[in-house]
CSV table of C-alpha atoms and ligand atoms in Angstrom, one decimal:
chain,number,residue,atom,x,y,z
V,1,MET,CA,5.0,-12.2,17.5
V,2,PRO,CA,4.2,-8.7,16.3
V,3,GLU,CA,0.8,-7.5,17.1
V,4,THR,CA,-1.6,-4.8,15.8
V,5,GLN,CA,-5.2,-3.7,16.2
V,6,VAL,CA,-6.2,-4.2,12.5
V,7,GLY,CA,-4.3,-6.3,10.0
V,8,ILE,CA,-5.1,-5.3,6.4
V,9,VAL,CA,-4.5,-7.7,3.5
V,10,GLY,CA,-4.0,-5.8,0.3
V,11,ALA,CA,-2.8,-2.3,-0.7
V,12,GLY,CA,-5.4,-1.6,-3.3
V,13,PRO,CA,-7.7,1.4,-2.9
V,14,ALA,CA,-9.8,-0.4,-0.2
V,15,GLY,CA,-6.9,-1.4,2.0
V,16,LEU,CA,-5.0,1.8,1.7
V,17,MET,CA,-8.0,4.0,2.2
V,18,LEU,CA,-9.0,2.0,5.3
V,19,GLY,CA,-5.5,2.5,6.6
V,20,GLU,CA,-5.7,6.3,6.2
V,21,LEU,CA,-9.2,6.5,7.7
V,22,LEU,CA,-8.1,4.5,10.8
V,23,ALA,CA,-4.8,6.3,11.1
V,24,ALA,CA,-6.8,9.6,11.4
V,25,ALA,CA,-8.4,8.1,14.5
V,26,ASP,CA,-5.2,6.6,15.9
V,27,VAL,CA,-6.3,3.0,15.3
V,28,GLU,CA,-3.1,1.0,14.6
V,29,THR,CA,-2.9,-1.0,11.3
V,30,VAL,CA,-0.4,-3.1,9.4
V,31,ILE,CA,-0.9,-3.5,5.6
V,32,LEU,CA,0.5,-6.6,3.8
V,33,GLU,CA,0.7,-6.4,0.0
V,34,ASP,CA,1.8,-9.2,-2.3
V,35,ARG,CA,3.1,-6.9,-5.1
V,36,SER,CA,5.8,-4.3,-5.3
V,37,ARG,CA,5.1,-0.6,-4.8
V,38,ASP,CA,6.0,0.0,-8.4
V,39,TYR,CA,3.5,-2.6,-9.6
V,40,VAL,CA,0.5,-1.3,-7.5
V,41,GLU,CA,1.3,2.3,-8.5
V,42,SER,CA,1.3,1.6,-12.2
V,43,ARG,CA,-1.6,-0.9,-12.5
V,44,VAL,CA,-4.0,0.8,-14.9
V,45,ARG,CA,-7.7,0.3,-13.9
V,46,ALA,CA,-10.6,2.5,-13.0
V,47,GLY,CA,-10.9,6.2,-13.9
V,48,VAL,CA,-14.1,7.6,-12.5
V,49,LEU,CA,-14.5,8.8,-9.0
V,50,GLU,CA,-17.9,9.5,-7.6
V,51,HIS,CA,-18.4,12.9,-6.0
V,52,GLY,CA,-18.5,11.1,-2.6
V,53,THR,CA,-15.1,9.5,-3.3
V,54,VAL,CA,-13.7,12.9,-4.1
V,55,GLU,CA,-15.0,14.2,-0.8
V,56,ARG,CA,-13.3,11.3,1.1
V,57,MET,CA,-10.0,12.1,-0.5
V,58,ASP,CA,-10.4,15.8,0.4
V,59,ALA,CA,-11.5,15.0,4.0
V,60,LEU,CA,-8.2,13.0,4.4
V,61,GLY,CA,-6.2,15.9,3.0
V,62,LEU,CA,-5.3,14.0,-0.1
V,63,GLY,CA,-7.1,16.0,-2.7
V,64,SER,CA,-4.4,18.4,-4.0
V,65,ARG,CA,-3.0,16.3,-6.9
V,66,MET,CA,-6.5,15.1,-7.7
V,67,HIS,CA,-7.8,18.6,-8.0
V,68,ARG,CA,-4.7,19.7,-10.0
V,69,ASP,CA,-4.6,16.8,-12.5
V,70,GLY,CA,-8.1,15.3,-12.4
V,71,LEU,CA,-10.9,16.3,-14.8
V,72,VAL,CA,-14.2,17.3,-13.4
V,73,HIS,CA,-17.1,16.1,-15.6
V,74,HIS,CA,-20.7,17.2,-15.4
V,75,GLY,CA,-22.1,14.5,-17.7
V,76,ILE,CA,-21.5,11.7,-20.2
V,77,TYR,CA,-22.4,11.0,-23.8
V,78,LEU,CA,-24.5,8.0,-24.7
V,79,GLN,CA,-24.3,7.0,-28.4
V,80,PHE,CA,-26.5,4.5,-30.2
V,81,ASN,CA,-25.3,3.6,-33.7
V,82,GLY,CA,-23.8,7.0,-34.4
V,83,GLU,CA,-26.4,9.1,-32.7
V,84,ARG,CA,-24.8,10.9,-29.8
V,85,HIS,CA,-26.8,12.2,-26.8
V,86,HIS,CA,-25.7,14.1,-23.7
V,87,ILE,CA,-26.7,13.2,-20.2
V,88,ASP,CA,-26.3,16.2,-18.0
V,89,PHE,CA,-25.6,15.1,-14.4
V,90,GLY,CA,-25.7,18.7,-13.1
V,91,GLU,CA,-29.3,19.1,-14.3
V,92,HIS,CA,-30.5,15.8,-12.9
V,93,THR,CA,-28.7,15.7,-9.6
V,94,GLY,CA,-28.7,19.3,-8.4
V,95,GLY,CA,-25.2,20.1,-9.7
V,96,LYS,CA,-23.2,17.0,-8.8
V,97,SER,CA,-20.2,16.0,-10.9
V,98,ILE,CA,-17.7,13.2,-11.1
V,99,MET,CA,-13.9,13.3,-11.3
V,100,VAL,CA,-11.9,11.5,-14.0
V,101,TYR,CA,-8.6,10.6,-12.1
V,102,GLY,CA,-6.8,7.3,-12.7
V,103,GLN,CA,-7.0,4.6,-9.9
V,104,GLN,CA,-3.2,4.3,-9.9
V,105,GLU,CA,-3.1,8.0,-9.1
V,106,VAL,CA,-5.4,7.5,-6.1
V,107,VAL,CA,-3.2,4.6,-5.0
V,108,LYS,CA,0.0,6.8,-5.4
V,109,ASP,CA,-1.6,9.5,-3.2
V,110,LEU,CA,-2.6,7.0,-0.5
V,111,VAL,CA,0.8,5.2,-0.5
V,112,ALA,CA,2.6,8.6,-0.2
V,113,ALA,CA,0.4,9.6,2.7
V,114,ARG,CA,1.0,6.3,4.5
V,115,LEU,CA,4.7,6.4,4.1
V,116,ALA,CA,4.8,10.1,5.1
V,117,GLY,CA,3.1,9.1,8.3
V,118,GLN,CA,5.6,6.3,8.8
V,119,ARG,CA,2.9,3.8,9.2
V,120,ASP,CA,3.5,0.1,8.5
V,121,LEU,CA,3.1,-0.8,4.8
V,122,ASN,CA,4.8,-4.0,3.6
V,123,PHE,CA,5.2,-4.6,-0.1
V,124,GLU,CA,6.1,-8.0,-1.5
V,125,ALA,CA,4.5,-9.6,1.6
V,126,LYS,CA,2.3,-12.4,0.3
V,127,VAL,CA,-0.4,-13.6,2.7
V,128,SER,CA,-0.9,-17.4,2.5
V,129,ARG,CA,-3.4,-18.1,5.4
V,130,ILE,CA,-5.4,-16.4,8.1
V,131,THR,CA,-6.2,-18.5,11.1
V,132,ASP,CA,-8.3,-18.2,14.3
V,133,PHE,CA,-10.6,-15.6,12.9
V,134,ASN,CA,-13.8,-17.4,13.8
V,135,GLY,CA,-15.5,-16.4,17.1
V,136,PRO,CA,-16.6,-13.3,18.9
V,137,LEU,CA,-14.6,-10.1,19.0
V,138,GLY,CA,-12.2,-9.7,21.9
V,139,GLU,CA,-12.1,-13.5,22.6
V,140,GLY,CA,-9.0,-14.5,20.7
V,141,MET,CA,-6.7,-13.1,18.1
V,142,PRO,CA,-6.5,-14.0,14.4
V,143,THR,CA,-3.1,-14.7,12.9
V,144,VAL,CA,-2.1,-13.6,9.4
V,145,HIS,CA,0.5,-15.9,7.9
V,146,TYR,CA,2.7,-14.3,5.2
V,147,SER,CA,6.1,-14.5,3.6
V,148,VAL,CA,8.7,-12.0,2.6
V,149,SER,CA,11.6,-13.0,0.4
V,150,GLY,CA,10.9,-16.6,1.1
V,151,LEU,CA,10.8,-16.1,4.9
V,152,ASP,CA,7.6,-17.2,6.7
V,153,LYS,CA,6.2,-14.6,9.1
V,154,GLU,CA,3.1,-14.1,11.3
V,155,LEU,CA,1.1,-11.2,12.5
V,156,ASN,CA,-1.4,-11.2,15.3
V,157,CYS,CA,-4.3,-8.8,15.1
V,158,GLN,CA,-7.5,-8.1,16.9
V,159,ILE,CA,-9.3,-7.8,13.6
V,160,VAL,CA,-8.3,-8.8,10.0
V,161,VAL,CA,-9.7,-7.0,7.0
V,162,GLY,CA,-9.4,-8.9,3.7
V,163,ALA,CA,-9.0,-6.1,1.1
V,164,ASP,CA,-7.1,-8.4,-1.3
V,165,GLY,CA,-9.3,-8.2,-4.4
V,166,TYR,CA,-11.3,-10.8,-6.2
V,167,HIS,CA,-8.3,-13.3,-6.6
V,168,GLY,CA,-7.1,-12.7,-3.0
V,169,VAL,CA,-6.7,-15.3,-0.3
V,170,SER,CA,-9.0,-13.9,2.5
V,171,ARG,CA,-12.3,-15.0,1.0
V,172,GLN,CA,-10.9,-18.5,0.4
V,173,MET,CA,-10.3,-18.8,4.2
V,174,VAL,CA,-14.0,-18.8,4.9
V,175,SER,CA,-15.7,-22.2,5.0
V,176,PRO,CA,-18.1,-22.5,2.1
V,177,GLY,CA,-21.0,-23.3,4.5
V,178,SER,CA,-20.7,-19.9,6.2
V,179,MET,CA,-21.1,-17.9,3.0
V,180,ARG,CA,-23.3,-17.6,-0.1
V,181,THR,CA,-22.0,-16.2,-3.3
V,182,TYR,CA,-24.0,-14.9,-6.2
V,183,SER,CA,-22.5,-14.4,-9.7
V,184,ARG,CA,-23.1,-13.8,-13.3
V,185,GLU,CA,-20.7,-14.1,-16.2
V,186,TYR,CA,-21.2,-12.1,-19.4
V,187,PRO,CA,-20.6,-13.4,-22.9
V,188,TYR,CA,-18.1,-10.6,-23.6
V,189,ALA,CA,-15.0,-8.9,-22.3
V,190,TRP,CA,-13.4,-5.5,-22.5
V,191,LEU,CA,-10.2,-4.7,-24.4
V,192,GLY,CA,-8.7,-1.6,-22.9
V,193,ILE,CA,-6.0,0.6,-24.3
V,194,LEU,CA,-4.1,3.6,-22.9
V,195,ALA,CA,-3.0,5.8,-25.8
V,196,GLU,CA,-0.7,8.8,-26.0
V,197,VAL,CA,-3.1,11.1,-27.8
V,198,GLU,CA,-5.1,14.1,-26.8
V,199,PRO,CA,-8.7,13.0,-26.0
V,200,SER,CA,-11.1,13.6,-28.9
V,201,THR,CA,-13.9,14.3,-26.4
V,202,ASP,CA,-14.6,16.6,-23.4
V,203,GLU,CA,-16.6,13.9,-21.6
V,204,LEU,CA,-16.8,10.1,-21.6
V,205,ILE,CA,-18.5,8.5,-24.6
V,206,TYR,CA,-20.3,5.2,-24.0
V,207,ALA,CA,-21.2,3.9,-27.5
V,208,PHE,CA,-23.5,1.0,-28.6
V,209,HIS,CA,-22.9,-0.2,-32.1
V,210,ASP,CA,-24.1,-3.1,-34.1
V,211,ARG,CA,-20.5,-4.4,-34.0
V,212,GLY,CA,-20.4,-4.1,-30.2
V,213,PHE,CA,-19.8,-1.6,-27.4
V,214,ALA,CA,-17.0,1.0,-27.4
V,215,MET,CA,-16.0,3.7,-25.0
V,216,HIS,CA,-13.8,6.8,-25.0
V,217,SER,CA,-12.5,7.8,-21.6
V,218,LEU,CA,-9.6,10.2,-20.7
V,219,ARG,CA,-6.7,10.4,-18.3
V,220,SER,CA,-5.1,13.7,-19.1
V,221,PRO,CA,-4.9,16.4,-21.8
V,222,SER,CA,-2.4,14.1,-23.6
V,223,VAL,CA,-3.5,10.6,-22.7
V,224,SER,CA,-6.7,8.8,-23.7
V,225,ARG,CA,-8.3,5.5,-22.4
V,226,LEU,CA,-10.4,3.6,-24.8
V,227,TYR,CA,-12.3,0.3,-24.6
V,228,LEU,CA,-13.9,-2.2,-27.0
V,229,GLN,CA,-16.3,-5.0,-26.4
V,230,VAL,CA,-14.5,-8.3,-27.5
V,231,ASP,CA,-15.1,-12.0,-27.2
V,232,PRO,CA,-14.0,-13.3,-23.8
V,233,THR,CA,-11.9,-16.0,-25.6
V,234,ASP,CA,-10.1,-13.4,-27.7
V,235,SER,CA,-6.3,-13.2,-27.2
V,236,ILE,CA,-4.7,-9.7,-27.1
V,237,ASP,CA,-2.3,-11.0,-29.8
V,238,ALA,CA,-5.1,-11.1,-32.2
V,239,TRP,CA,-5.6,-7.3,-31.8
V,240,SER,CA,-2.8,-5.3,-33.4
V,241,ASP,CA,-2.8,-1.6,-32.6
V,242,GLU,CA,-4.0,-1.0,-36.2
V,243,ARG,CA,-7.0,-3.3,-35.8
V,244,ILE,CA,-7.9,-1.7,-32.5
V,245,TRP,CA,-8.0,1.8,-33.9
V,246,GLU,CA,-9.9,0.6,-37.0
V,247,GLU,CA,-12.6,-0.9,-34.8
V,248,LEU,CA,-12.7,2.1,-32.5
V,249,GLN,CA,-13.1,4.4,-35.5
V,250,VAL,CA,-16.1,2.4,-36.7
V,251,ARG,CA,-17.9,2.0,-33.4
V,252,LEU,CA,-17.3,5.5,-32.1
V,253,HIS,CA,-18.1,7.2,-35.4
V,254,ALA,CA,-20.5,10.1,-35.3
V,255,GLY,CA,-21.3,12.8,-37.8
V,256,GLY,CA,-19.1,15.9,-37.6
V,257,TRP,CA,-16.7,14.3,-35.1
V,258,SER,CA,-13.4,12.5,-35.5
V,259,LEU,CA,-11.3,10.2,-33.3
V,260,LYS,CA,-7.6,11.1,-33.0
V,261,GLU,CA,-5.2,8.2,-33.0
V,262,GLY,CA,-1.8,7.9,-31.2
V,263,PRO,CA,0.7,5.4,-29.9
V,264,VAL,CA,-0.7,2.6,-27.8
V,265,LEU,CA,1.1,2.7,-24.4
V,266,GLU,CA,-0.6,-0.3,-22.9
V,267,LYS,CA,-3.4,-2.8,-23.8
V,268,GLY,CA,-5.1,-5.8,-22.2
V,269,ILE,CA,-8.4,-7.8,-22.1
V,270,THR,CA,-10.5,-8.0,-18.9
V,271,PRO,CA,-13.3,-10.5,-18.4
V,272,MET,CA,-16.6,-9.1,-17.2
V,273,ARG,CA,-18.4,-10.5,-14.2
V,274,SER,CA,-20.8,-9.7,-11.4
V,275,PHE,CA,-20.2,-11.3,-8.0
V,276,VAL,CA,-21.4,-10.8,-4.4
V,277,THR,CA,-20.4,-12.6,-1.2
V,278,GLU,CA,-22.9,-12.6,1.6
V,279,PRO,CA,-22.2,-11.9,4.4
V,280,MET,CA,-19.0,-9.8,4.4
V,281,ARG,CA,-18.1,-10.5,8.0
V,282,PHE,CA,-16.9,-13.9,9.5
V,283,GLY,CA,-16.2,-13.4,13.2
V,284,ARG,CA,-13.1,-11.3,13.4
V,285,LEU,CA,-12.5,-11.3,9.6
V,286,PHE,CA,-14.1,-8.6,7.4
V,287,LEU,CA,-14.1,-8.5,3.6
V,288,ALA,CA,-14.0,-5.2,1.7
V,289,GLY,CA,-13.9,-4.1,-1.9
V,290,ASP,CA,-13.4,-6.5,-4.8
V,291,ALA,CA,-12.6,-9.3,-2.2
V,292,ALA,CA,-16.3,-9.3,-1.5
V,293,HIS,CA,-17.9,-8.1,-4.7
V,294,ILE,CA,-17.2,-7.4,-8.4
V,295,VAL,CA,-19.3,-5.3,-10.8
V,296,PRO,CA,-18.9,-5.1,-14.6
V,297,PRO,CA,-17.0,-1.8,-15.3
V,298,THR,CA,-19.8,-0.2,-17.4
V,299,GLY,CA,-21.2,1.6,-14.4
V,300,ALA,CA,-17.8,2.8,-13.1
V,301,LYS,CA,-18.7,1.5,-9.6
V,302,GLY,CA,-16.0,-0.9,-8.5
V,303,LEU,CA,-13.5,1.5,-7.0
V,304,ASN,CA,-16.2,3.6,-5.5
V,305,LEU,CA,-17.8,0.6,-3.8
V,306,ALA,CA,-14.5,-0.3,-2.4
V,307,VAL,CA,-14.2,3.1,-0.9
V,308,THR,CA,-17.7,3.2,0.5
V,309,ASP,CA,-17.2,-0.3,2.1
V,310,VAL,CA,-14.2,1.0,4.0
V,311,VAL,CA,-15.8,4.3,5.0
V,312,VAL,CA,-18.5,2.2,6.7
V,313,LEU,CA,-16.0,-0.2,8.1
V,314,ALA,CA,-13.7,2.5,9.4
V,315,ALA,CA,-16.5,4.2,11.3
V,316,ALA,CA,-17.5,0.9,12.9
V,317,LEU,CA,-13.9,0.0,13.8
V,318,ILE,CA,-13.3,3.4,15.4
V,319,ASP,CA,-16.4,3.0,17.6
V,320,TYR,CA,-15.3,-0.5,18.6
V,321,PHE,CA,-11.7,0.5,19.5
V,322,ARG,CA,-12.9,3.7,21.3
V,323,SER,CA,-15.7,2.3,23.4
V,324,GLY,CA,-16.1,-1.4,22.7
V,325,ASP,CA,-19.4,-0.6,20.9
V,326,GLN,CA,-19.9,-3.4,18.4
V,327,ARG,CA,-23.1,-2.3,16.8
V,328,GLY,CA,-21.5,-0.8,13.7
V,329,LEU,CA,-19.4,-3.9,13.1
V,330,ASP,CA,-22.6,-6.1,13.6
V,331,GLN,CA,-24.4,-4.0,10.9
V,332,TYR,CA,-21.4,-3.8,8.5
V,333,SER,CA,-22.6,-6.5,6.1
V,334,ASP,CA,-26.2,-5.4,5.9
V,335,SER,CA,-25.4,-1.7,5.4
V,336,CYS,CA,-22.8,-2.4,2.7
V,337,LEU,CA,-24.9,-5.1,0.9
V,338,LYS,CA,-27.8,-2.7,0.3
V,339,ARG,CA,-25.4,-0.3,-1.6
V,340,ILE,CA,-23.7,-3.2,-3.4
V,341,TRP,CA,-26.9,-4.6,-4.8
V,342,GLN,CA,-27.9,-1.1,-5.9
V,343,ALA,CA,-24.6,-0.8,-7.7
V,344,GLN,CA,-25.1,-4.3,-9.2
V,345,ASN,CA,-28.5,-3.3,-10.5
V,346,PHE,CA,-27.1,-0.1,-12.0
V,347,SER,CA,-24.0,-1.8,-13.5
V,348,THR,CA,-26.2,-4.6,-15.0
V,349,MET,CA,-28.5,-2.0,-16.5
V,350,MET,CA,-25.6,0.0,-18.1
V,351,THR,CA,-24.0,-3.3,-19.3
V,352,THR,CA,-27.1,-4.7,-21.0
V,353,LEU,CA,-28.1,-1.4,-22.4
V,354,LEU,CA,-24.8,-1.0,-24.2
V,355,HIS,CA,-23.4,-4.4,-25.2
V,356,LEU,CA,-24.3,-6.7,-28.0
V,357,ASP,CA,-25.3,-10.0,-26.4
V,358,GLY,CA,-24.0,-12.1,-29.2
V,359,THR,CA,-27.3,-14.0,-29.7
V,360,ASP,CA,-29.7,-13.8,-32.6
V,361,ASP,CA,-32.6,-12.7,-30.2
V,362,GLN,CA,-34.3,-10.1,-32.3
V,363,PHE,CA,-37.0,-9.5,-29.7
V,364,GLY,CA,-34.3,-8.8,-27.1
V,365,ARG,CA,-32.5,-6.5,-29.5
V,366,ARG,CA,-35.7,-4.4,-30.0
V,367,LEU,CA,-36.3,-4.3,-26.3
V,368,GLN,CA,-32.7,-3.0,-25.9
V,369,ARG,CA,-33.3,-0.3,-28.5
V,370,ALA,CA,-36.5,0.7,-26.6
V,371,ARG,CA,-34.5,1.1,-23.4
V,372,GLN,CA,-31.9,3.1,-25.2
V,373,GLN,CA,-34.5,5.5,-26.6
V,374,GLN,CA,-36.1,5.7,-23.1
V,375,VAL,CA,-32.9,6.7,-21.4
V,376,VAL,CA,-32.4,9.7,-23.7
V,377,ASN,CA,-36.0,10.7,-24.1
V,378,SER,CA,-37.4,10.3,-20.6
V,379,ARG,CA,-36.3,12.8,-18.0
V,380,SER,CA,-37.0,10.4,-15.2
V,381,ALA,CA,-34.9,7.6,-16.8
V,382,ALA,CA,-32.0,10.1,-17.4
V,383,LYS,CA,-32.4,11.3,-13.7
V,384,THR,CA,-32.1,7.7,-12.4
V,385,LEU,CA,-29.0,7.1,-14.5
V,386,SER,CA,-27.4,10.3,-13.4
V,387,GLU,CA,-28.1,9.8,-9.7
V,388,ASN,CA,-26.6,6.3,-9.8
V,389,TYR,CA,-23.6,7.4,-11.9
V,390,VAL,CA,-22.6,10.3,-9.6
V,391,GLY,CA,-23.2,8.0,-6.6
V,392,LEU,CA,-26.1,7.4,-4.2
V,393,PRO,CA,-25.9,9.1,-0.8
V,394,LEU,CA,-23.9,7.0,1.7
V,395,ALA,CA,-26.6,6.9,4.3
V,396,GLU,CA,-29.5,5.9,2.0
V,397,PRO,CA,-28.3,3.9,-1.0
V,398,ASN,CA,-31.8,2.7,-1.8
V,399,ARG,CA,-34.2,5.6,-1.3
B,401,RFL,P1,-7.6,-4.4,-5.7
B,401,RFL,O1,-7.4,-3.0,-6.4
B,401,RFL,O2,-7.7,-5.6,-6.6
B,401,RFL,O3,-6.5,-4.5,-4.6
B,401,RFL,C1,-6.3,-5.7,-3.9
B,401,RFL,C2,-4.8,-5.8,-3.5
B,401,RFL,O4,-4.6,-7.0,-2.8
B,401,RFL,C3,-3.4,-7.6,-3.2
B,401,RFL,N1,-3.4,-9.0,-2.9
B,401,RFL,C4,-2.7,-9.5,-1.9
B,401,RFL,N2,-1.8,-9.0,-0.9
B,401,RFL,C5,-1.3,-9.8,0.0
B,401,RFL,N3,-1.4,-11.2,0.0
B,401,RFL,C6,-2.2,-11.8,-0.9
B,401,RFL,N4,-2.4,-13.1,-0.9
B,401,RFL,C7,-2.9,-10.9,-1.9
B,401,RFL,N5,-3.8,-11.2,-2.9
B,401,RFL,C8,-4.0,-10.0,-3.5
B,401,RFL,C9,-3.3,-7.3,-4.7
B,401,RFL,O5,-2.0,-7.3,-5.2
B,401,RFL,C10,-3.9,-5.9,-4.7
B,401,RFL,O6,-2.9,-4.9,-4.7
B,401,RFL,O7,-9.0,-4.3,-4.9
B,401,RFL,P2,-9.7,-3.2,-4.1
B,401,RFL,O8,-8.8,-2.4,-3.2
B,401,RFL,O9,-10.9,-3.8,-3.5
B,401,RFL,O10,-10.1,-2.1,-5.3
B,401,RFL,C11,-11.1,-2.5,-6.2
B,401,RFL,C12,-10.8,-1.8,-7.6
B,401,RFL,O11,-9.5,-2.0,-7.9
B,401,RFL,C13,-11.8,-2.2,-8.7
B,401,RFL,O12,-13.1,-2.4,-8.2
B,401,RFL,C14,-11.8,-1.2,-9.8
B,401,RFL,O13,-10.6,-1.1,-10.5
B,401,RFL,C15,-12.9,-1.6,-10.8
B,401,RFL,N6,-13.0,-0.7,-12.0
B,401,RFL,C16,-13.6,0.5,-11.9
B,401,RFL,N7,-14.1,1.0,-10.8
B,401,RFL,C17,-14.7,2.2,-10.7
B,401,RFL,O14,-15.2,2.6,-9.6
B,401,RFL,N8,-14.7,3.1,-11.8
B,401,RFL,C18,-14.2,2.7,-13.0
B,401,RFL,O15,-14.2,3.5,-13.9
B,401,RFL,C19,-13.7,1.4,-13.1
B,401,RFL,N9,-13.2,1.0,-14.3
B,401,RFL,C20,-12.4,-1.1,-13.2
B,401,RFL,C21,-12.5,-0.3,-14.3
B,401,RFL,C22,-11.8,-2.3,-13.3
B,401,RFL,C23,-11.2,-2.7,-14.5
B,401,RFL,N10,-10.5,-3.9,-14.6
B,401,RFL,C24,-9.2,-4.0,-15.0
B,401,RFL,C25,-11.0,-5.0,-13.8
B,401,RFL,C26,-12.0,-0.6,-15.6
B,401,RFL,C27,-11.4,-1.9,-15.7
B,401,RFL,C28,-10.9,-2.2,-17.0
B,402,PHB,C1,-12.0,4.4,-17.3
B,402,PHB,O1,-11.7,5.6,-17.5
B,402,PHB,O2,-11.1,3.6,-17.2
B,402,PHB,C2,-13.4,4.0,-17.1
B,402,PHB,C3,-14.4,5.0,-17.1
B,402,PHB,C4,-15.7,4.6,-17.0
B,402,PHB,C5,-16.0,3.3,-16.9
B,402,PHB,C6,-15.0,2.3,-16.9
B,402,PHB,C7,-13.7,2.7,-17.0
B,402,PHB,O3,-17.3,2.9,-16.8
């Protein structure tokens, strides 16, 4: 049976980035991905990279396309019922910025690097089970069971990393008694479109409106990404392109500004949820990225958390394979969970600040308005938002 040091389930940002970080230290990995290369490279998702994520891409020598095609932003706009305010990250964080660069572009860069290095990357390889992962490191080998074109296969590894997203199989392998999960569902969803039109804004606009949240993001000088808060039970068929633009026009409207429209290239509805698994390690199985946690997208944290998980995990795995030192692996869950709960806190803050909760709670609505006023009128509130948005330092996520 083939054998490797680290078996990685999933070729999303978490799995692919882990593969690159480990390859740079000569740790051997095999990546198994359910979907085709084309599918993972064209899946439209996140768009905001924290400055630390940009630094990781650079450190791996993968920054050239990102610096050529990505858009550096030094702030965001927050808009409350037509009144637009600018939050200047540079001013509040000592000059830090974020990069607007589509997740699928990050995935393309990582896949290209892996294939150029002739390292093992298997598409259309669906993992069905992981066995023998319980127990101490070094005393037994987990087996990853997967299938390719209907043929059952197995891979033995010293360690397995489940980087297979929220709907993946890795977390399901853990007995419910060994893990606790914490979750929150929201009474709304996001309808996202990719449109072939020059962005109408230089930086992202997060807008609260009495009809619900709307957002204007960007992908390139000729492609815009926009979102609308919708009902979680809404069907995409109920939203014609015309209706989507009409609603975006109303919710994003601000005096002296207009929203350009163009052909809709893609549209879909995504539910919003918060979810955390504790711990993130089960013997010789480690979870990373969305497999272990989900944040609502309003804070732009999901992809960045996936990257910071694997940065911590890669350092610990390298120590282990170089010298047998297990301390980093023992601390993996605790050090990641601190950052994850900070990100949950920030994402919940941004989400509840900007969405209509759908109830008739007028007291709550007035509290929300007070929080909206505070974030644009108080320097300390704007500083907290900015520090969280650009990304907290890796070593001290909860100063
Ligand atoms: P992924 O990207 O879901 O990758 C998991 C991979 O595992 C594969 N897989 C399997 N492979 C083999 N066998 C199996 N049994 C498997 N089961 C699953 C899947 O096919 C997939 O390729 O997880 P990863 O790597 O942890 O990455 C997480 C991010 O994708 C996610 O957090 C972000 O997209 C969230 N997110 C955002 N994050 C940000 O940091 N900034 C943003 O601006 C941002 N915006 C967003 C977002 C997510 C959104 N949606 C669609 C949920 C905007 C949206 C609308
Ligand atoms: C995006 O560009 O897709 C995007 C940006 C910011 C968010 C979520 C999504 O908070």
